[in-house]
Coordinates of C-alpha atoms and ligand atoms in Angstrom, one line a residue:
M1 CA -113.0 -34.7 143.9
V2 CA -115.7 -36.6 146.8
S3 CA -119.4 -37.1 145.2
L4 CA -122.7 -35.8 145.9
V5 CA -123.6 -38.8 147.4
E6 CA -120.3 -39.3 149.8
L7 CA -121.5 -35.6 151.0
I8 CA -125.1 -36.5 151.9
A9 CA -123.8 -39.8 153.2
R10 CA -121.5 -37.7 155.8
K11 CA -124.0 -35.6 156.5
R12 CA -126.5 -39.0 157.0
D13 CA -123.9 -40.0 159.1
G14 CA -123.7 -37.3 161.4
G15 CA -120.4 -35.3 159.8
E16 CA -119.5 -31.8 158.9
L17 CA -119.2 -30.4 155.3
A18 CA -116.6 -27.7 154.9
P19 CA -118.2 -24.3 153.2
E20 CA -117.1 -25.0 149.9
E21 CA -118.3 -28.2 150.0
I22 CA -122.2 -26.7 150.9
H23 CA -121.7 -23.7 148.1
R24 CA -120.8 -27.3 145.7
V25 CA -124.0 -28.7 146.3
I26 CA -126.2 -25.6 146.0
H27 CA -124.5 -25.1 142.6
A28 CA -125.2 -28.4 140.8
F29 CA -128.3 -27.6 142.3
M30 CA -129.4 -25.0 141.0
A31 CA -127.7 -26.3 137.4
G32 CA -129.4 -29.2 137.3
E33 CA -126.7 -31.6 138.0
M34 CA -127.9 -32.5 141.7
A35 CA -131.5 -34.1 141.2
D36 CA -134.3 -33.4 143.4
Y37 CA -133.9 -36.8 145.4
Q38 CA -130.7 -36.6 146.0
M39 CA -131.2 -32.4 147.7
S40 CA -134.2 -34.1 149.7
S41 CA -132.2 -36.7 150.9
L42 CA -129.2 -34.2 151.9
L43 CA -132.2 -32.3 153.7
M44 CA -133.5 -35.4 155.6
A45 CA -130.1 -35.5 157.1
V46 CA -130.0 -31.9 158.1
F47 CA -133.0 -32.9 159.5
Q48 CA -131.9 -35.0 161.7
R49 CA -128.1 -34.1 162.0
G50 CA -128.9 -30.6 162.4
M51 CA -125.2 -27.7 161.0
S52 CA -123.1 -26.1 162.5
D53 CA -123.4 -22.3 162.6
A54 CA -120.6 -22.5 159.9
E55 CA -122.6 -25.2 157.8
T56 CA -125.4 -22.7 158.7
V57 CA -123.3 -19.4 157.5
A58 CA -121.9 -21.6 154.4
L59 CA -126.1 -22.2 153.1
T60 CA -127.1 -19.0 153.4
E61 CA -124.4 -17.8 151.6
A62 CA -124.7 -20.3 148.3
M63 CA -128.3 -19.6 148.4
L64 CA -128.1 -16.3 148.7
R65 CA -125.9 -16.3 145.6
S66 CA -127.6 -18.2 143.4
G67 CA -129.5 -14.5 142.3
K68 CA -129.0 -11.2 142.3
V69 CA -127.2 -9.4 145.4
I70 CA -129.1 -5.9 145.5
D71 CA -126.6 -3.4 145.5
L72 CA -127.6 -0.4 147.9
S73 CA -124.3 1.0 149.0
H74 CA -124.8 4.0 146.5
I75 CA -127.6 5.1 149.6
P76 CA -126.3 6.8 152.3
G77 CA -127.3 5.1 155.9
I78 CA -127.6 2.5 157.5
K79 CA -130.3 0.2 155.4
V80 CA -132.4 -1.3 157.9
D81 CA -135.0 -4.1 158.0
K82 CA -137.6 -5.8 159.7
H83 CA -138.5 -10.0 159.0
S84 CA -141.3 -11.6 161.4
T85 CA -141.5 -15.6 161.5
G86 CA -145.2 -14.9 160.7
G87 CA -148.6 -14.8 162.1
V88 CA -152.1 -14.2 162.6
G89 CA -153.3 -10.0 162.4
D90 CA -149.5 -9.2 162.0
K91 CA -149.9 -5.9 160.1
V92 CA -147.0 -4.1 161.8
S93 CA -144.7 -3.7 158.5
L94 CA -147.2 -1.3 156.6
S95 CA -147.0 1.0 159.7
L96 CA -143.3 0.8 160.6
V97 CA -141.9 1.0 156.9
P98 CA -143.0 4.7 157.2
I99 CA -142.3 5.4 161.0
V100 CA -139.0 4.1 161.0
A101 CA -138.2 6.1 157.5
A102 CA -139.6 9.1 159.0
C103 CA -136.9 9.0 161.3
G104 CA -134.5 9.0 159.1
V105 CA -133.2 4.5 158.7
P106 CA -134.1 3.6 154.9
V107 CA -135.8 1.0 155.6
P108 CA -135.6 -2.0 151.8
M109 CA -138.8 -4.5 152.2
V110 CA -139.1 -7.2 150.6
S111 CA -141.4 -8.9 151.8
G112 CA -144.0 -12.6 151.2
R113 CA -147.7 -13.3 150.4
G114 CA -149.9 -15.1 153.4
L115 CA -149.9 -19.2 153.0
G116 CA -152.2 -21.1 155.8
H117 CA -153.3 -19.1 158.7
T118 CA -150.6 -16.2 158.9
G119 CA -151.1 -13.0 156.3
G120 CA -149.2 -11.6 154.3
T121 CA -147.7 -8.0 154.3
L122 CA -147.9 -7.8 150.2
D123 CA -151.5 -8.8 150.3
K124 CA -152.4 -6.4 152.5
L125 CA -151.0 -3.6 150.8
E126 CA -152.3 -4.6 147.7
A127 CA -155.8 -4.2 149.3
I128 CA -154.6 -0.2 148.3
P129 CA -156.6 0.2 145.2
G130 CA -153.4 0.5 142.6
F131 CA -150.5 -0.8 144.7
R132 CA -147.5 -2.3 142.8
V133 CA -145.2 -4.5 145.0
D134 CA -143.5 -5.5 141.5
L135 CA -141.1 -2.5 141.3
D136 CA -138.0 -3.9 139.7
V137 CA -134.7 -4.0 141.3
D138 CA -133.7 -0.4 140.0
R139 CA -137.2 1.1 141.2
F140 CA -136.6 -0.5 144.3
A141 CA -132.8 0.8 145.0
A142 CA -134.8 4.3 143.7
T143 CA -137.2 4.5 146.0
V144 CA -135.7 3.8 149.0
R145 CA -132.9 6.4 148.2
D146 CA -135.2 8.7 147.5
L147 CA -138.2 8.0 149.8
G148 CA -136.0 6.0 152.1
G149 CA -138.3 2.7 152.2
C150 CA -139.7 0.4 149.7
M151 CA -141.4 -2.4 150.0
I152 CA -141.9 -5.3 147.0
G153 CA -142.5 -8.8 146.7
Q154 CA -139.7 -11.7 146.5
T155 CA -138.7 -11.6 142.5
A156 CA -137.6 -14.3 140.9
E157 CA -134.3 -13.0 140.9
I158 CA -133.4 -13.0 144.8
A159 CA -132.5 -16.7 146.8
P160 CA -134.0 -18.2 143.4
A161 CA -132.1 -21.8 145.6
D162 CA -134.9 -21.2 148.4
K163 CA -137.7 -21.2 146.5
R164 CA -136.9 -24.5 145.1
I165 CA -135.4 -25.9 148.2
Y166 CA -138.7 -24.9 150.2
A167 CA -140.9 -26.2 147.6
L168 CA -138.7 -29.9 148.3
R169 CA -139.3 -29.6 152.3
D170 CA -142.3 -28.6 152.1
V171 CA -143.2 -31.9 150.8
T172 CA -140.5 -33.9 152.9
A173 CA -141.7 -33.0 156.2
T174 CA -138.1 -31.2 156.4
V175 CA -139.9 -27.3 156.4
E176 CA -138.8 -27.4 161.1
S177 CA -135.2 -27.8 161.1
V178 CA -133.9 -24.3 162.1
P179 CA -130.7 -24.2 160.2
L180 CA -133.2 -24.9 157.1
I181 CA -135.2 -22.2 158.2
V182 CA -132.2 -19.7 159.7
A183 CA -130.5 -20.2 155.8
S184 CA -133.6 -19.8 153.6
I185 CA -134.4 -16.8 156.0
L186 CA -131.3 -14.6 156.1
S187 CA -130.6 -16.0 152.3
K188 CA -133.4 -13.9 151.2
K189 CA -132.7 -10.8 153.7
L190 CA -129.4 -10.4 152.9
A191 CA -130.2 -10.4 149.4
E192 CA -131.7 -6.9 149.8
G193 CA -128.5 -5.2 150.4
I194 CA -129.4 -4.2 154.3
D195 CA -126.9 -3.5 156.9
A196 CA -128.8 -4.8 159.6
L197 CA -132.1 -6.9 160.6
V198 CA -134.7 -6.5 163.0
L199 CA -136.5 -9.8 164.1
D200 CA -139.5 -10.1 165.0
V201 CA -139.5 -14.3 165.7
K202 CA -143.5 -15.0 167.0
V203 CA -144.4 -17.4 169.9
G204 CA -147.6 -19.2 170.6
K205 CA -150.6 -20.4 169.4
G206 CA -151.1 -18.8 165.8
A207 CA -147.1 -18.6 165.3
F208 CA -144.6 -21.1 163.5
M209 CA -142.9 -22.1 167.3
K210 CA -145.6 -22.5 169.4
D211 CA -143.1 -22.9 172.6
I212 CA -141.1 -20.7 173.5
D213 CA -138.0 -22.8 173.9
R214 CA -138.2 -23.8 170.3
A215 CA -138.7 -19.9 169.4
R216 CA -135.8 -18.9 171.7
T217 CA -133.5 -22.0 169.2
L218 CA -134.3 -20.1 166.5
A219 CA -133.8 -16.6 167.3
H220 CA -130.5 -17.7 168.9
A221 CA -129.2 -18.6 165.7
L222 CA -130.7 -16.2 163.2
V223 CA -128.6 -14.0 165.1
R224 CA -125.8 -15.6 165.4
V225 CA -125.9 -16.8 161.8
G226 CA -126.9 -13.0 160.5
T227 CA -124.2 -12.0 162.5
R228 CA -121.8 -14.4 161.3
A229 CA -122.7 -13.4 157.8
G230 CA -121.6 -9.9 158.8
K231 CA -124.6 -8.0 159.7
R232 CA -125.8 -6.2 162.9
V233 CA -129.1 -8.7 164.2
V234 CA -131.4 -8.2 167.0
A235 CA -134.4 -10.5 167.3
L236 CA -137.5 -9.8 169.4
L237 CA -139.7 -12.7 170.3
T238 CA -143.2 -11.8 170.4
R239 CA -146.4 -13.5 172.0
M240 CA -148.5 -14.9 169.0
E241 CA -151.3 -16.4 171.1
E242 CA -153.8 -13.8 170.4
P243 CA -154.8 -12.4 167.3
L244 CA -153.0 -8.9 166.9
G245 CA -154.7 -5.5 167.2
R246 CA -158.4 -6.0 166.3
T247 CA -158.3 -7.2 162.9
V248 CA -157.5 -10.2 160.8
G249 CA -158.6 -9.8 156.6
N250 CA -156.4 -7.3 154.3
A251 CA -158.2 -4.4 153.8
L252 CA -159.2 -4.5 157.7
E253 CA -155.7 -5.1 158.6
T254 CA -154.4 -2.3 156.2
R255 CA -157.1 0.3 158.1
E256 CA -155.5 -0.9 161.2
A257 CA -152.0 0.1 160.9
I258 CA -153.3 3.3 158.9
D259 CA -155.1 4.1 161.9
L260 CA -151.7 3.5 164.2
L261 CA -150.3 6.4 162.2
F262 CA -152.8 8.3 163.6
G263 CA -152.4 7.4 166.8
R264 CA -155.2 5.6 167.2
A265 CA -154.8 1.5 167.4
P266 CA -155.3 -0.9 170.2
A267 CA -152.5 -1.2 173.0
D268 CA -150.8 -4.5 171.6
L269 CA -150.1 -3.3 168.3
V270 CA -149.0 -0.2 169.4
E271 CA -146.8 -2.0 171.9
C272 CA -145.0 -4.4 169.0
T273 CA -144.4 -1.6 166.4
E274 CA -142.5 0.9 169.0
A275 CA -140.2 -2.5 170.1
L276 CA -139.2 -3.1 166.8
A277 CA -138.8 0.4 165.1
V278 CA -136.9 1.6 168.6
E279 CA -133.9 -1.2 167.5
M280 CA -134.7 -0.7 163.9
I281 CA -133.5 3.4 164.8
L282 CA -131.1 2.4 167.2
L283 CA -129.5 -0.3 164.6
G284 CA -129.6 2.8 162.1
G285 CA -127.7 5.2 164.4
K286 CA -130.6 7.8 164.6
A287 CA -131.0 7.4 168.1
E288 CA -127.9 7.5 170.8
S289 CA -130.8 5.8 173.5
R290 CA -134.2 4.0 173.2
E291 CA -135.8 6.6 175.3
R292 CA -134.9 8.8 172.7
A293 CA -135.4 6.2 170.0
L294 CA -139.3 6.0 171.1
A295 CA -139.4 9.7 171.1
M296 CA -138.8 9.4 167.6
V297 CA -141.3 7.0 166.8
R298 CA -144.0 9.0 168.9
D299 CA -143.2 12.4 167.7
S300 CA -143.4 10.5 163.9
I301 CA -146.8 10.7 164.7
R302 CA -148.0 13.6 166.1
T303 CA -146.0 15.4 163.8
G304 CA -148.1 13.6 160.7
S305 CA -144.6 12.9 159.1
A306 CA -144.8 9.1 159.2
A307 CA -148.6 9.5 157.5
R308 CA -146.7 12.1 155.3
K309 CA -144.3 9.5 154.1
M310 CA -147.0 6.1 153.9
E311 CA -148.5 9.4 151.5
K312 CA -145.5 9.1 149.4
L313 CA -144.8 5.7 149.2
I314 CA -148.1 4.8 148.3
E315 CA -147.6 7.0 145.5
A316 CA -144.3 5.1 144.5
H317 CA -146.3 2.0 144.4
G318 CA -149.0 2.9 141.7
G319 CA -151.6 2.9 144.2
D320 CA -153.8 5.7 146.1
P321 CA -152.4 7.9 148.0
R322 CA -155.9 9.1 149.5
V323 CA -156.6 6.1 152.1
V324 CA -154.2 7.5 154.1
Q325 CA -156.3 10.0 155.2
S326 CA -160.0 8.7 154.2
T327 CA -159.8 4.8 154.8
D328 CA -163.2 4.5 153.3
L329 CA -161.3 4.2 150.3
L330 CA -160.2 0.7 150.8
P331 CA -162.1 -2.6 149.6
K332 CA -165.0 -3.0 151.7
A333 CA -167.4 -6.3 152.1
P334 CA -170.9 -5.8 151.5
L335 CA -172.1 -7.6 154.7
V336 CA -170.8 -7.7 158.0
E337 CA -172.7 -10.2 160.3
T338 CA -171.6 -10.1 164.2
V339 CA -170.8 -13.5 166.4
K340 CA -172.3 -12.9 170.1
A341 CA -171.3 -13.7 173.4
K342 CA -173.6 -16.9 175.0
A343 CA -172.3 -16.0 178.5
S344 CA -171.0 -13.4 180.2
G345 CA -167.1 -13.2 181.8
W346 CA -164.0 -12.2 180.9
V347 CA -161.8 -13.1 177.9
S348 CA -158.9 -14.8 178.9
A349 CA -157.8 -16.1 175.3
I350 CA -158.4 -15.5 171.9
D351 CA -157.2 -18.5 169.6
A352 CA -155.0 -16.8 167.4
L353 CA -154.4 -20.2 164.8
E354 CA -158.6 -20.8 164.6
I355 CA -159.4 -17.2 164.0
G356 CA -156.6 -17.1 161.1
L357 CA -158.3 -20.5 159.6
C358 CA -161.0 -18.8 159.9
A359 CA -160.3 -16.3 157.6
V360 CA -158.8 -17.8 155.7
A361 CA -162.0 -19.8 155.1
L362 CA -163.6 -16.5 154.0
G363 CA -161.6 -15.9 151.7
A364 CA -158.7 -13.2 153.0
G365 CA -155.8 -16.3 153.3
R366 CA -155.0 -19.1 150.7
T367 CA -154.2 -22.7 151.2
R368 CA -151.9 -23.1 148.0
A369 CA -149.6 -20.5 146.9
D370 CA -151.3 -20.0 143.8
Q371 CA -154.8 -19.2 145.4
A372 CA -156.4 -15.4 144.8
V373 CA -157.7 -13.7 147.9
D374 CA -160.4 -11.5 148.7
P375 CA -159.3 -7.8 150.2
A376 CA -162.2 -7.3 151.3
V377 CA -163.0 -10.2 153.6
G378 CA -161.9 -11.3 157.2
I379 CA -162.8 -11.0 161.2
V380 CA -163.1 -7.6 163.6
I381 CA -162.4 -8.8 167.0
G382 CA -165.1 -7.1 169.5
A383 CA -164.0 -8.3 172.6
A384 CA -160.0 -7.9 173.3
H385 CA -158.1 -9.8 175.4
G386 CA -158.7 -9.2 178.9
S387 CA -162.4 -7.2 178.1
R388 CA -165.5 -8.1 180.0
V389 CA -168.3 -9.4 177.7
E390 CA -172.0 -10.0 179.1
A391 CA -174.1 -12.4 177.0
G392 CA -175.1 -10.9 173.9
D393 CA -172.5 -8.6 173.7
T394 CA -170.2 -8.7 170.5
L395 CA -167.1 -10.9 170.6
A396 CA -166.8 -10.7 166.9
E397 CA -168.0 -9.4 163.5
L398 CA -168.0 -10.8 160.1
H399 CA -167.1 -9.1 157.1
V400 CA -168.1 -11.1 154.1
R401 CA -169.8 -12.2 151.0
S402 CA -172.6 -13.5 152.1
G403 CA -174.3 -15.0 155.1
Q404 CA -173.6 -17.9 153.9
Q405 CA -170.5 -17.4 153.9
A406 CA -170.5 -16.2 157.7
D407 CA -172.8 -19.5 159.2
A408 CA -169.6 -21.7 157.9
V409 CA -167.5 -19.8 160.4
R410 CA -169.5 -18.1 163.2
D411 CA -169.7 -21.3 165.9
R412 CA -166.3 -21.6 165.2
V413 CA -165.1 -18.1 165.8
A414 CA -167.4 -18.2 168.7
K415 CA -165.4 -21.4 170.3
A416 CA -162.0 -18.6 169.9
F417 CA -162.9 -17.4 172.5
R418 CA -162.3 -18.7 176.2
L419 CA -164.8 -16.6 178.9
E420 CA -163.5 -16.9 182.8
S421 CA -165.0 -16.2 185.7
A422 CA -161.9 -13.8 186.8
A423 CA -159.8 -11.2 185.2
P424 CA -156.9 -12.5 183.1
A425 CA -153.3 -11.0 184.1
P426 CA -152.7 -8.5 181.9
K427 CA -149.5 -9.9 179.5
S428 CA -146.1 -8.1 177.8
L429 CA -145.9 -8.4 174.3
V430 CA -142.6 -9.0 174.1
L431 CA -141.2 -11.8 175.4
E432 CA -137.6 -10.9 174.9
R433 CA -134.8 -8.9 173.1
I434 CA -131.9 -10.9 171.8
E435 CA -128.3 -9.6 170.1
S436 CA -125.4 -11.1 169.9
Ligands
URA501 N1 -140.0 -19.1 156.6 C1 -138.9 -18.6 155.4 O1 -139.0 -17.6 154.8 N2 -138.4 -20.0 155.6 C2 -138.8 -21.3 155.8 O2 -137.9 -22.2 156.4 C3 -139.7 -21.0 157.3 C4 -140.2 -19.7 157.6

């Protein structure tokens, strides 16, 4: 049998590993028979040399099989989830699950926490008093069966190899490798027991992928590998230059996501949510056309069925369902300070990365995985992209615990807004759609 060192050397020299060799590597690593330094050097070899689709499929499957694969086959219907590569103000999942579930498509969703400048769905859900994201796998499956949706955090049982490999990638400069990202994302998503997946690959300053070519490469690879792994996969490339919607910060974002269920949300957030919901409903086989799927989404809001579904989901997670009708029950920061425009002009850009980093500085996010977040603090965008402001108008609100906290980010938030003398051209949020 070829040794681990020989496999590492083959990858280093640009050769290809057979599927069974990749399975052996992951098995040896998880069994403690392959040292961290050997895995690290293999990761660097993959980073430099890449992987074929066959290798990436094998890596995805080996990582998936390192843990438990949830079986939802007893639940009728095509189970569809959505994954976003992460952005600033991206609270889409919170409204998407009740909307799509209300349209009859079961949505099993395993989400993550915020890290760095991007927020996480779990932190936003936990802003709801009592909400538990740690339901066990049996409760998760039962909730998907009974309510058509459930939103939990990654458990230690789901793709444990990803957790260990990601920790090595993080400290060996090997995170930004397309095959490693693809295997990492898909191993976790395929473990949820889904039949189909919609990917929201964010592009721009506030995203993991800053330019469209790299985002497109990642999206194509995710779609190809997911399809080869037997799932139906569609990816949308969406803009992440400005924060999505008007709020950044956990309870503020949860409130905005609930407002969307009542038809009160900014156009960009509505566009993103509708586009993803339409794809999920089509993959779920509940509509025969895009127009019909969109009508179903809008009906779920008009008739209140999505809001009622949200109440039931919150209840199933141990949370207080009254927040849906009274968002005032969500945590609130004691102080709201404003950031004013120093000059007049049209808002031509709002730097999502800088707004995300300022929200982290206020305590809304974390720079280390073990940090706690403050659910109440955050930033509300007062002057949206494309709007006209006069000197002295509010650009943003800072929801803070103290004046000192506000002072620490005030100038940075102001500078994140670019004002120009002409109105910017309106930009579509959805840039491209990719399917196999
Ligand atoms: N998100 C993941 O889950 N994994 C990666 O490797 C990158 C982004």
